[in-house]
Coordinates of C-alpha atoms in Angstrom, one line a residue:
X1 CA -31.3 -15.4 34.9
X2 CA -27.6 -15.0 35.9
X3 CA -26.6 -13.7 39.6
X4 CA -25.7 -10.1 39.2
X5 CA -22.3 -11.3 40.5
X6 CA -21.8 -13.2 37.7
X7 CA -22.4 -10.1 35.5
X8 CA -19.9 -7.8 37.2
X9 CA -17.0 -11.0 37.7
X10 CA -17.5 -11.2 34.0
X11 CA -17.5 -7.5 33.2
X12 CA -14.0 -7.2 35.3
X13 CA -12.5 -10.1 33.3
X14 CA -13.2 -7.7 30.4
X15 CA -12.0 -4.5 32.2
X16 CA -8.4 -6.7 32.8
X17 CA -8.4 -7.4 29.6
X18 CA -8.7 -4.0 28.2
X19 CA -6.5 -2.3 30.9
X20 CA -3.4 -4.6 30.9
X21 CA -4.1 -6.7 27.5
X22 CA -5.0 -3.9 25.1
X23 CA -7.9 -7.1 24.5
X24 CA -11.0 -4.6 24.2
X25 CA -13.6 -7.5 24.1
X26 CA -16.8 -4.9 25.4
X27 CA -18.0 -4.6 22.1
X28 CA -19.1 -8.1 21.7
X29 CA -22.3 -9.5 22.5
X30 CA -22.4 -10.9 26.1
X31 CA -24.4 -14.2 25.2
X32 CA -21.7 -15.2 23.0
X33 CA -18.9 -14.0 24.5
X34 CA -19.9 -16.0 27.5
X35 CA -20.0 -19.0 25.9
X36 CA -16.6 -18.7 24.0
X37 CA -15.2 -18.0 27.6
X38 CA -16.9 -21.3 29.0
X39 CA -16.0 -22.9 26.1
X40 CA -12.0 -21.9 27.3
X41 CA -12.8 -22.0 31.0
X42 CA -13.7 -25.6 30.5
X43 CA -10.4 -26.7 28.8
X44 CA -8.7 -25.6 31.9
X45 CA -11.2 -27.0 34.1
X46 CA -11.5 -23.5 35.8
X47 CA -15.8 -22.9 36.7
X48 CA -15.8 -19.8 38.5
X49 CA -14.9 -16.5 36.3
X50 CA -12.9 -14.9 39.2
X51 CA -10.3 -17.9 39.3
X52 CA -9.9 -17.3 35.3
X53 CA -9.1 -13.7 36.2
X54 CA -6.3 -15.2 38.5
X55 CA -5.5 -17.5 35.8
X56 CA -5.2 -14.8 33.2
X57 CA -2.8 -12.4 36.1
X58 CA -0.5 -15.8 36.1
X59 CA 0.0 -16.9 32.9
X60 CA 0.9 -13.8 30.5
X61 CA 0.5 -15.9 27.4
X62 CA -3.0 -17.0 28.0
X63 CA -5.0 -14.1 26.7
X64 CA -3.6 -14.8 23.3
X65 CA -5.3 -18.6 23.8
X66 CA -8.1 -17.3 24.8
X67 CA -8.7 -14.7 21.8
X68 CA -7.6 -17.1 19.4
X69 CA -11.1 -19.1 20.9
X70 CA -13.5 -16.6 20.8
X71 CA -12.6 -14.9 17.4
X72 CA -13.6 -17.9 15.1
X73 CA -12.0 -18.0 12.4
X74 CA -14.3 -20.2 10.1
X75 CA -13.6 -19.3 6.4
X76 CA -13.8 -20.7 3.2
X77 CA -12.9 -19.9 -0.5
X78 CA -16.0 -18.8 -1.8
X79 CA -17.9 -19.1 0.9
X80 CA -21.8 -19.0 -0.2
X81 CA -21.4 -19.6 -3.6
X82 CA -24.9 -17.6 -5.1
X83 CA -23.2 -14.7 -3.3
X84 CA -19.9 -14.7 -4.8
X85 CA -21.6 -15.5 -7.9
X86 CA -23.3 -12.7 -8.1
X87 CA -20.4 -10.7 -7.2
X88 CA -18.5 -11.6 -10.1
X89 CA -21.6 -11.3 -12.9
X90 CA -22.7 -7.9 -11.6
X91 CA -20.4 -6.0 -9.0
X92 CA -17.0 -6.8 -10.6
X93 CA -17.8 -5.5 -13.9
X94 CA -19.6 -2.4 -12.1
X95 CA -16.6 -1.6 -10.2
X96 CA -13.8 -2.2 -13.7
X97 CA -16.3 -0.1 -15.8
X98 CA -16.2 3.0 -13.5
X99 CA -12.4 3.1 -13.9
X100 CA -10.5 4.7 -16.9
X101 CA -8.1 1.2 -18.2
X102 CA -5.2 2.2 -16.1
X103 CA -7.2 3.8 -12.7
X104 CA -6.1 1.7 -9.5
X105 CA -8.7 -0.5 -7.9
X106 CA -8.7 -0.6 -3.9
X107 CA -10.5 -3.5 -2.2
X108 CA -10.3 -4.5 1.6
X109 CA -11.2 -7.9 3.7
X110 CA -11.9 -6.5 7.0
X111 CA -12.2 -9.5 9.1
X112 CA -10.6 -11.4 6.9
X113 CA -9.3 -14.2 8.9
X114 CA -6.9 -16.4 7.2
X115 CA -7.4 -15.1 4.3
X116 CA -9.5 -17.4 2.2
X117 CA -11.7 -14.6 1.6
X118 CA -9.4 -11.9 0.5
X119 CA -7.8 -14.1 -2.3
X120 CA -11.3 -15.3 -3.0
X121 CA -12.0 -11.7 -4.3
X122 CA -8.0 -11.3 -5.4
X123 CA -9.6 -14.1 -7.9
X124 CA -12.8 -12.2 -9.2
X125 CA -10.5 -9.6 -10.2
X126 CA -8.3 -11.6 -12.0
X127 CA -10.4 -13.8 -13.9
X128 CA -12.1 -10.4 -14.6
X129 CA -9.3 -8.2 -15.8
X130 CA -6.6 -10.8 -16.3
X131 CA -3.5 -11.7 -14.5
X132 CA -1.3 -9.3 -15.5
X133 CA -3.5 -6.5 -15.7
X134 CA -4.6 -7.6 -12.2
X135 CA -1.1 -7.4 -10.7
X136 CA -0.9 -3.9 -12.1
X137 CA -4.4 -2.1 -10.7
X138 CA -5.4 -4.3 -7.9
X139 CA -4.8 -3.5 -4.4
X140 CA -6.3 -5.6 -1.6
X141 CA -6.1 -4.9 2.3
X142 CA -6.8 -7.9 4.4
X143 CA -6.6 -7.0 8.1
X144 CA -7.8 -8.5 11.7
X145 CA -7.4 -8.4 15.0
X146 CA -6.1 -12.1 15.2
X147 CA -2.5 -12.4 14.7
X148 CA -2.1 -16.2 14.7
X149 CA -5.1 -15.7 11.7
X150 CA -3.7 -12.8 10.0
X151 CA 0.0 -14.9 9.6
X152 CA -1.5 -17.4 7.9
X153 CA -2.7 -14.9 5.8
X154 CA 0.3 -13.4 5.1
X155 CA 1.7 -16.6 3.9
X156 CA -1.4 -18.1 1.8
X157 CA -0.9 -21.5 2.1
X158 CA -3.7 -23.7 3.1
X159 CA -4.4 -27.7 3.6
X160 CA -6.0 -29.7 1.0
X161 CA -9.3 -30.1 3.0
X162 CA -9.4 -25.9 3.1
X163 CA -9.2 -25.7 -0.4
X164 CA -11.8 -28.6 -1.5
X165 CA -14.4 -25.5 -2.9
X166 CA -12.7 -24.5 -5.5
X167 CA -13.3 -25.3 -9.1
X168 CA -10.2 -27.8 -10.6
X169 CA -9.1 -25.1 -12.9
X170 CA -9.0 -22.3 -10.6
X171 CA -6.6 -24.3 -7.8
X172 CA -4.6 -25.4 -10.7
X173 CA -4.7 -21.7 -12.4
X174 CA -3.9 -20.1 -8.4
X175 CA -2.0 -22.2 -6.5
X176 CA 1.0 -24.6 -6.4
X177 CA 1.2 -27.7 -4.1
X178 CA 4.3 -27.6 -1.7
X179 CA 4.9 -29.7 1.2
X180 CA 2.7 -27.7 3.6
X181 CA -0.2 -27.7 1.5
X182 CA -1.4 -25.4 -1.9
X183 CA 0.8 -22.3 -1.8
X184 CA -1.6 -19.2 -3.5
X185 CA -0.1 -17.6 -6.5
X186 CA 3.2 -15.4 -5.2
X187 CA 2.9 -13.2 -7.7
X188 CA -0.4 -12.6 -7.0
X189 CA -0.1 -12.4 -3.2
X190 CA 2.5 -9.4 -3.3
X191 CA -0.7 -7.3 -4.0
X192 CA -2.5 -7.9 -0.8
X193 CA -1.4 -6.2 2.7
X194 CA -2.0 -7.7 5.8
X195 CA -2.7 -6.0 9.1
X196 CA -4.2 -5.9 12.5
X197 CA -7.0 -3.8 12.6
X198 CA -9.6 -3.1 15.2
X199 CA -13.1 -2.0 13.4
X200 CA -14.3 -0.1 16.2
X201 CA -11.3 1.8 17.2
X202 CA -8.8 2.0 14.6
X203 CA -8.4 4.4 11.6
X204 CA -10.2 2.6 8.1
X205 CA -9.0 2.6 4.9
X206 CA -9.7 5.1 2.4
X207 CA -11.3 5.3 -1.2
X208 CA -12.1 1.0 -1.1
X209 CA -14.1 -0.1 -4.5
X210 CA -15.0 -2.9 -2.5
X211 CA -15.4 -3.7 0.9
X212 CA -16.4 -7.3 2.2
X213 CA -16.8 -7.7 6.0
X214 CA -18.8 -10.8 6.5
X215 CA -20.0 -12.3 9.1
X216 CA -18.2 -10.1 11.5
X217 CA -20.9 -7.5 12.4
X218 CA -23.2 -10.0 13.8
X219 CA -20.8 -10.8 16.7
X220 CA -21.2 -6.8 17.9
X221 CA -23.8 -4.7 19.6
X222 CA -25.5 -2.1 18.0
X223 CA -23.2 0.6 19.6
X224 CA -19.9 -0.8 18.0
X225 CA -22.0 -2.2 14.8
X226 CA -22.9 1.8 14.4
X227 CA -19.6 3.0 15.0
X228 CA -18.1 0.4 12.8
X229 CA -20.3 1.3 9.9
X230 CA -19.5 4.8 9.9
X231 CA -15.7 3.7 9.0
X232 CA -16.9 1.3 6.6
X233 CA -19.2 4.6 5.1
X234 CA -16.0 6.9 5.1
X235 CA -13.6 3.8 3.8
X236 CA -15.8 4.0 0.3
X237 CA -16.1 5.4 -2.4
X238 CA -19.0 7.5 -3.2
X239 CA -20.0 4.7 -6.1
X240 CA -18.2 1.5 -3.6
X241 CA -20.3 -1.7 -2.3
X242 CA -20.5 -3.1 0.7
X243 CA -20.5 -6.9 0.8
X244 CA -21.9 -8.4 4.3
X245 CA -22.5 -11.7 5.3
X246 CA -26.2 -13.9 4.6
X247 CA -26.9 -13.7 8.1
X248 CA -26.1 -9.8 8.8
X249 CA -28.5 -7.2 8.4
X250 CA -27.6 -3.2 9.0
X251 CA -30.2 -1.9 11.7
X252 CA -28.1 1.6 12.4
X253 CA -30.5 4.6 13.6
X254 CA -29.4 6.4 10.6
X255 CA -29.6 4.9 7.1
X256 CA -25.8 5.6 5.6
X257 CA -26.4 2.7 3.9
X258 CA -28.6 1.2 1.2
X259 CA -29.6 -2.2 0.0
X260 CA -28.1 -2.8 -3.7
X261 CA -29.4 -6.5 -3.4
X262 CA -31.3 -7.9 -0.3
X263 CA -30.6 -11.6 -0.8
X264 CA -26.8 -11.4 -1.3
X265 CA -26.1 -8.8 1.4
X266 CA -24.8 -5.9 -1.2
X267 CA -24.7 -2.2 -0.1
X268 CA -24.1 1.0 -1.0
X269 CA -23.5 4.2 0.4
X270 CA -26.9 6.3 1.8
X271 CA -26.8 9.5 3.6
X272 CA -23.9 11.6 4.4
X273 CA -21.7 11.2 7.6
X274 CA -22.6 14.0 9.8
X275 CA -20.1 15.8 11.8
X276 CA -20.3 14.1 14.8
X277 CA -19.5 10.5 12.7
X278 CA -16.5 12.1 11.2
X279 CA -15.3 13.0 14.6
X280 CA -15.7 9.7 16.1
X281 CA -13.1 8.5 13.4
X282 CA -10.4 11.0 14.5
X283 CA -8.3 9.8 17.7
X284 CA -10.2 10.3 21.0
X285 CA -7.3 13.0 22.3
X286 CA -9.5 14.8 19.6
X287 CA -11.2 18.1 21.2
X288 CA -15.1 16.7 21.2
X289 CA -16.1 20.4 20.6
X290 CA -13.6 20.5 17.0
X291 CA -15.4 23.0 14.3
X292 CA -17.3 21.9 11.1
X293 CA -14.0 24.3 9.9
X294 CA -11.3 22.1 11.5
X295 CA -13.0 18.7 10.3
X296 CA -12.9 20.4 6.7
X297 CA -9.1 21.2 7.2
X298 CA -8.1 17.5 8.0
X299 CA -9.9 15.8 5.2
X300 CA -8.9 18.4 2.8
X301 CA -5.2 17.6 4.3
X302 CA -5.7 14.0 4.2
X303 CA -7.1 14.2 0.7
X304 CA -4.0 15.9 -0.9
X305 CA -1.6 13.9 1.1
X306 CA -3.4 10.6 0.0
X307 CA -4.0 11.8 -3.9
X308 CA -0.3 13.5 -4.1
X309 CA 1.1 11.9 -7.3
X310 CA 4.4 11.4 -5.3
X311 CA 5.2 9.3 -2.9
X312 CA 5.7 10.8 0.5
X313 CA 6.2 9.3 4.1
X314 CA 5.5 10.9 7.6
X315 CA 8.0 10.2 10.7
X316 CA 8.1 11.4 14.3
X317 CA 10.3 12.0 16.9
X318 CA 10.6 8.3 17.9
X319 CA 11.6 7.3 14.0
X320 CA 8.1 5.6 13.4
X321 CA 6.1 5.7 10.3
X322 CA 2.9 7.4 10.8
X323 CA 1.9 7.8 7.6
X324 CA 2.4 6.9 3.9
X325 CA 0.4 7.6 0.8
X326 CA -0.6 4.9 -2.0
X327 CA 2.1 6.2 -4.3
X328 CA 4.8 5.4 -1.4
X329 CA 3.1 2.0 -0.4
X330 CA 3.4 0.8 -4.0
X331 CA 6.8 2.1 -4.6
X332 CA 8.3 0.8 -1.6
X333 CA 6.1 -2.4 -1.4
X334 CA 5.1 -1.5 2.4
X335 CA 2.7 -3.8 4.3
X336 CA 0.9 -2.6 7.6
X337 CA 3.0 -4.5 9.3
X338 CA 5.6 -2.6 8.5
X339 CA 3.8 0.4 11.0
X340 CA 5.3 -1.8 13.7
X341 CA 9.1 -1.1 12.4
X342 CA 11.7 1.9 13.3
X343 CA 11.5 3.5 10.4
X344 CA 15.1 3.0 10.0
X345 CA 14.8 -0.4 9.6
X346 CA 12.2 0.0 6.6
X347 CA 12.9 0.0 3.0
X348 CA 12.7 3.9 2.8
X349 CA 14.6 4.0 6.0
X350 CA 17.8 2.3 4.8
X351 CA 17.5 4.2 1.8
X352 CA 17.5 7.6 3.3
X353 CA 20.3 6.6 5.9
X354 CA 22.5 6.0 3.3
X355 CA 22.6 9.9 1.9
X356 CA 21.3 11.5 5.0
X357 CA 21.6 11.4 8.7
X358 CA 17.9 12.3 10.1
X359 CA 19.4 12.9 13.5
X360 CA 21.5 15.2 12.3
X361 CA 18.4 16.5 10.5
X362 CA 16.5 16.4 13.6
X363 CA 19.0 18.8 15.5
X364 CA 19.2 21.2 12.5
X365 CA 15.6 21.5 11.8
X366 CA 15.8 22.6 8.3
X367 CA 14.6 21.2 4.4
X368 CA 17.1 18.6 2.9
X369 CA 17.0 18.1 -0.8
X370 CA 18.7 15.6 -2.3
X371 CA 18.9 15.2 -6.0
X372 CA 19.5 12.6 -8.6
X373 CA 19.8 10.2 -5.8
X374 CA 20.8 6.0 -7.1
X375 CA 18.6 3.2 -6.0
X376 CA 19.5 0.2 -7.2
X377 CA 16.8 -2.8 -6.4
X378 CA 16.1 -6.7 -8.0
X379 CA 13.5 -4.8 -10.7
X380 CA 16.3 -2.7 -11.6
X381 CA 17.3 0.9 -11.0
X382 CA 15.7 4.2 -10.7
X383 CA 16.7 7.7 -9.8
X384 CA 15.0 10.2 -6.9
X385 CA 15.0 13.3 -5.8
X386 CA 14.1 13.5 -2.1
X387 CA 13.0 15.9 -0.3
X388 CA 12.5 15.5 3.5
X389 CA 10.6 18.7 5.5
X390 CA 10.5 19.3 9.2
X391 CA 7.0 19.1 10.6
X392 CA 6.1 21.7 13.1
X393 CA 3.0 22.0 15.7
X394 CA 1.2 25.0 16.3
X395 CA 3.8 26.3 19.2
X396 CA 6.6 25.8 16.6
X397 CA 7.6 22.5 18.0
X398 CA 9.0 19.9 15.6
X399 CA 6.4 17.0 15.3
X400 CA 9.0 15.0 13.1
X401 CA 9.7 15.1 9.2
X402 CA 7.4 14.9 5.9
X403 CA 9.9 12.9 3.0
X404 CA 8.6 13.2 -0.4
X405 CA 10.1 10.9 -3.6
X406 CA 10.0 12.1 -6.5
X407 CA 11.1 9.7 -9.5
X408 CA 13.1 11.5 -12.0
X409 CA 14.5 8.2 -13.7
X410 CA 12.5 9.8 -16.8
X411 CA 14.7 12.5 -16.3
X412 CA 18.0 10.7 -16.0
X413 CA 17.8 8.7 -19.2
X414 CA 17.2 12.1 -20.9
X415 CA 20.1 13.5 -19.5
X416 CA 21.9 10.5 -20.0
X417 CA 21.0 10.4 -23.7
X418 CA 21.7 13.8 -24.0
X419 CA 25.3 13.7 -22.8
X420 CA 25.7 10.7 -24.9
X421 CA 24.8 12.8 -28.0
X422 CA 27.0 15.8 -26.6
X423 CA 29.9 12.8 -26.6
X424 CA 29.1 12.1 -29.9
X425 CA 28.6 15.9 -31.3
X426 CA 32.4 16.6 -29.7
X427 CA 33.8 13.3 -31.2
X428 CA 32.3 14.7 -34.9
X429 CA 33.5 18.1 -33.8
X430 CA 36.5 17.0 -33.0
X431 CA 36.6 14.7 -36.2
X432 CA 35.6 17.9 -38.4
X433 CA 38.6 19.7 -37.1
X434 CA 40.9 17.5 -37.9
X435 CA 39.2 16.6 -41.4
X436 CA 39.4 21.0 -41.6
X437 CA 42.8 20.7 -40.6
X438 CA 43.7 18.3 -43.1
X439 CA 41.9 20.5 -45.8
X440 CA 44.1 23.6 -45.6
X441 CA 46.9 21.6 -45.9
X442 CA 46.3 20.2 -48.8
X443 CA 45.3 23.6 -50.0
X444 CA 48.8 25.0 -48.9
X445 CA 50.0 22.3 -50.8
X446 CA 47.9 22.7 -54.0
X447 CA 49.3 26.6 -53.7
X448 CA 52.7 25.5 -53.5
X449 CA 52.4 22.9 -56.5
X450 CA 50.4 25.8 -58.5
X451 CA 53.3 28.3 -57.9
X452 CA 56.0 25.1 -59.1
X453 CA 54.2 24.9 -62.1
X454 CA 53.7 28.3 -62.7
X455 CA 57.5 28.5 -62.3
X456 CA 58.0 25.7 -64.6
X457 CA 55.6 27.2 -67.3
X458 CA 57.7 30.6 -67.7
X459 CA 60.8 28.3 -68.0
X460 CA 59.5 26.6 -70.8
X461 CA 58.5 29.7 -72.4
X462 CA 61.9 31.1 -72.2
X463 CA 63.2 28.0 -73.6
X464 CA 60.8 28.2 -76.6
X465 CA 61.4 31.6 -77.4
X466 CA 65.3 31.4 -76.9
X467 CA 65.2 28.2 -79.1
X468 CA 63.3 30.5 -81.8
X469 CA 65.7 33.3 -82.0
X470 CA 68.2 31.2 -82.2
X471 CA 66.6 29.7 -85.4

């Protein structure tokens, strides 16, 4: 049994961490936390968990060393085979055959390391709906709390040995060998975002197909295991699965979830989150004491900003994105790491700049439109209308600005076509007039001609009858 000393030196190494780090390592289990600390401790030839703290208060880089140690990152394409396997026979079609042929399909990796796992299921999908379909309705979230992980990530590539799973055709069909290694499919790899993400503290994603967290649970305590899974249960769908890890089992006090298949860890949703879960999702400023009524509000305001069919972005004050629906995130192509960006120096942010000063907008507090707005990118070009709203609290202070985009390039190429035809109607107008023109001059002319040999005629006549009486 460990000193009690030992207990609160190592509990204070934690409470740095958290205070001055933003490294909130309490959630982990002690036994194995210790040991990933020793395991650090001992490459620095430090014994005593007091001179680490003093080490850590030195050297401002070393937390980052020491997180990359505990959070193991051992990954693998495929990764259990039998489970994956089963995956793709049964869950894969489940999920494809819920959606009408052009619905969007949302998956997220939470925990996903360096990413072996996410473009493990980016390949399920694809050998399931095909490339191409694939690149249209698959969406994939891949998001950690290690950066040094989530980077390589990011950039997909991976060493021969780290690839050795995979079948021949699939490495061949997925990848292409570079000089750092097999480089995934870049096509491909534009559908996955990449983020940092804390499970226990930060906002989840919302309406995931599929969810695969695996053998990342098993490293919390119950407390943060619970709190986690009520993310995970408001992250799915009402029909989504859960895909854990061989080792992990759910012991939460309340069932919210269900065992689809015991032996390869699939779940699905159980009961209903109560009010107290939804409430621990919100931000903690959040009044504890918020009304059934209140919660109600927020979903049913998240729900219509999430489902709007147009793409809309939130700012504040301090020109950071704070949110963005899916229809924004595709047409922009934004990452969560763009979240860490002024907003000015986003896609969107350039964009608006260019037609619109939002400090400007800021000082006059009132609704811009812009119409029939250009943008010109590498796929080609479309037209929006933007419309960019101030945001107001309660006390009728502004809060920031709600931009909506709406994409009347549909629109455009009517108009376009229809002045085209309008050109062509005036040039036939124009072409009849003349042709008109032309007519009543020749008529004049006819008229004239008529008269002449009218004219002529009664000469002729007065020839013949003066040649006759002369006869």
């Amino acid at each position: 049994m460990k000193p009690p000393e030992l207990d609160r030196d190592f509990e204070a190494l934690l409470d740095y961490l958290k205070r001055n780090q933003s490294c909130d390592l309490t959630g982990y289990k002690r036994p194995t936390l210790m040991r990933r600390f020793s395991c650090r401790m001992q490459q620095l030839h430090i014994e005593r968990y007091q001179d680490y703290l003093q080490y850590l208060q030195s050297h401002a880089q070393e937390w980052i060393e020491l997180l990359d140690s505990i959070l193991i990152n051992v990954s693998s394409f495929f990764r259990d085979r039998e489970a994956w396997d089963y995956l793709a026979s049964e869950i894969v079609p489940k999920i494809i055959a819920s959606k009408q042929p052009d619905e969007p399909i949302r998956v997220w990796s939470a925990g996903c390391a360096s990413g072996q796992e996410v473009y493990s299921l980016l390949i399920l999908f694809a050998e399931a709906l095909g490339i191409e379909s694939c690149l249209q309705r698959v969406q994939l979230y891949a998001t950690d709390v290690d950066k040094v992980a989530l980077q390589q990530a990011r950039q997909g590539v991976y060493r021969a040995n780290e690839v050795k799973g995979l079948a021949p055709d699939l490495l061949k069909k997925y990848f292409e060998p570079t000089e750092q290694g097999y480089a995934f499919d870049r096509r491909l790899r534009r559908r996955v975002i990449c983020g940092c993400n804390n499970l226990a503290e930060d906002a989840p994603m919302s309406k995931i197909d599929l969810l695969a967290c695996r053998n990342t649970l098993m490293y919390f305590n119950p407390d943060i295991q619970a709190r986690i899974l009520v993310r995970f249960h408001f992250a799915l769908k009402n029909n989504g699965f859960l895909f854990l890890g061989k080792h992990e089992t759910l012991t939460a006090q309340r069932p919210i979830f269900m065992l689809d298949n015991i032996k390869h860890r699939i779940y699905i949703k159980g009961l209903h989150l109560e009010l107290g879960d939804r409430l621990s999702i919100t931000p903690k400023s959040r009044p504890k004491e918020a009304s059934d009524s209140l919660v109600s509000q927020l979903c049913f305001w998240q729900a219509a900003f999430e489902t709007s069919p147009f793409a809309q972005l939130s700012v504040d004050l301090n020109n950071r994105l704070v949110a963005a629906n899916e229809q924004a995130n595709f047409l922009f192509r934004l990452t969560l790491s763009d979240w860490s960006l002024p907003f000015s120096e986003l896609v969107p942010g350039k964009f608006v700049s260019s037609h619109v000063a939002i400090g400007k907008f800021y000082c006059d507090r009132r609704p811009v439109n812009l119409k029939n707005i250009k943008w010109t990118t590498l796929e080609g070009t479309k037209y929006l209308d933007i419309f960019i709203a101030p945001v107001f609290s309660t006390n009728n202070d502004l809060l920031g600005v709600n931009l909506t985009f709406i994409d009347v390039s549909d629109r455009q190429q009517i108009i376009e076509k229809l002045e085209y035809k309008y050109s062509e109607l005036a040039r036939v107008s124009e072409t009849c007039q003349e042709t008109k023109t032309a007519l009543n001059t020749t008529r004049i002319e006819l008229e004239e001609t008529h008269k002449e040999l009218e004219a002529l005629h009664q000469e002729i006549q007065f020839i013949e009858r003066d040649m006759q009486f002369r006869n």
